[in-house]
Amino acid sequence: GQDYASRVTSALTQIRGVNRTDALTLASNFDSLGAILQAGVEDLRACPGLGPTKVKRMHEAFHAKFWPDKGPKGKQGNTRVSP
């Protein structure tokens, strides 16, 4: 099995622009992957080497919806609901 740093690095480097060094910096600055995923923009910006564009991209990836909303009658789909 992989160690913690390897698993975190593997997960975080899936985000465009995040490299191994960035992932290791995040792993050393936060207690867990969960803490990284829940971190606010300011917390991420406080990590050395992470500029505003990279932080924005990471924060958006961490908070993106993975599954589409359920449409009418509970069916999965790309149904858009007007505000």
Coordinates of C-alpha atoms in Angstrom, one line a residue:
G1 CA 0.0 0.0 0.0
Q2 CA 0.9 3.6 -0.4
D3 CA 1.9 5.8 2.5
Y4 CA -0.2 8.9 3.4
A5 CA 2.0 11.4 1.5
S6 CA 1.9 9.3 -1.7
R7 CA -1.9 9.0 -1.5
V8 CA -2.4 12.7 -0.9
T9 CA 0.1 13.6 -3.7
S10 CA -1.7 11.2 -6.1
A11 CA -5.1 12.8 -5.3
L12 CA -4.0 16.4 -5.4
T13 CA -1.9 16.2 -8.5
Q14 CA -5.1 15.4 -10.5
I15 CA -5.9 19.0 -10.3
R16 CA -4.5 21.0 -13.2
G17 CA -1.4 22.9 -12.2
V18 CA -0.8 21.2 -8.9
N19 CA 2.5 19.4 -8.8
R20 CA 4.1 16.9 -6.4
T21 CA 5.9 19.7 -4.5
D22 CA 2.6 21.6 -4.0
A23 CA 0.9 18.4 -2.8
L24 CA 3.7 17.7 -0.3
T25 CA 3.6 21.3 0.9
L26 CA -0.2 20.9 1.5
A27 CA 0.3 17.5 3.2
S28 CA 2.9 19.0 5.6
N29 CA 0.8 22.1 6.4
F30 CA -2.5 20.3 7.1
D31 CA -3.3 17.3 9.4
S32 CA -5.3 15.3 6.8
L33 CA -6.6 15.3 3.2
G34 CA -10.0 16.2 4.7
A35 CA -8.5 19.3 6.3
I36 CA -6.9 20.2 2.9
L37 CA -10.3 19.8 1.2
Q38 CA -12.1 21.9 3.7
A39 CA -9.5 24.6 3.9
G40 CA -10.5 28.1 3.0
V41 CA -8.8 30.2 0.3
E42 CA -6.8 32.1 2.9
D43 CA -5.5 28.9 4.5
L44 CA -4.4 27.6 1.2
R45 CA -2.8 30.9 0.2
A46 CA -0.7 30.7 3.4
C47 CA 1.2 27.7 2.1
P48 CA 4.5 28.6 0.5
G49 CA 4.6 28.4 -3.3
L50 CA 0.9 28.4 -3.8
G51 CA -0.1 31.5 -5.9
P52 CA -3.6 32.9 -6.3
T53 CA -4.4 31.1 -9.6
K54 CA -3.4 27.7 -8.2
V55 CA -5.3 28.3 -4.9
K56 CA -8.4 29.3 -6.9
R57 CA -8.2 26.2 -9.1
M58 CA -7.8 24.0 -6.0
H59 CA -10.6 25.6 -4.0
E60 CA -13.0 25.2 -7.0
A61 CA -12.0 21.6 -7.5
F62 CA -12.5 20.9 -3.8
H63 CA -16.0 22.4 -3.9
A64 CA -17.2 21.2 -7.3
K65 CA -20.3 18.9 -7.5
F66 CA -19.3 15.4 -8.4
W67 CA -22.8 14.2 -9.2
P68 CA -25.5 16.0 -11.2
D69 CA -28.6 17.0 -9.3
K70 CA -31.5 14.6 -9.5
G71 CA -34.1 15.7 -12.0
P72 CA -37.9 15.2 -11.8
K73 CA -39.1 11.9 -10.2
G74 CA -35.6 11.3 -8.7
K75 CA -34.0 10.5 -12.1
Q76 CA -30.3 11.4 -12.6
G77 CA -29.8 13.9 -15.4
N78 CA -28.7 17.2 -16.5
T79 CA -32.0 18.8 -15.7
R80 CA -31.7 22.6 -15.2
V81 CA -34.0 24.3 -12.8
S82 CA -34.6 28.0 -13.2
P83 CA -33.9 30.1 -10.2

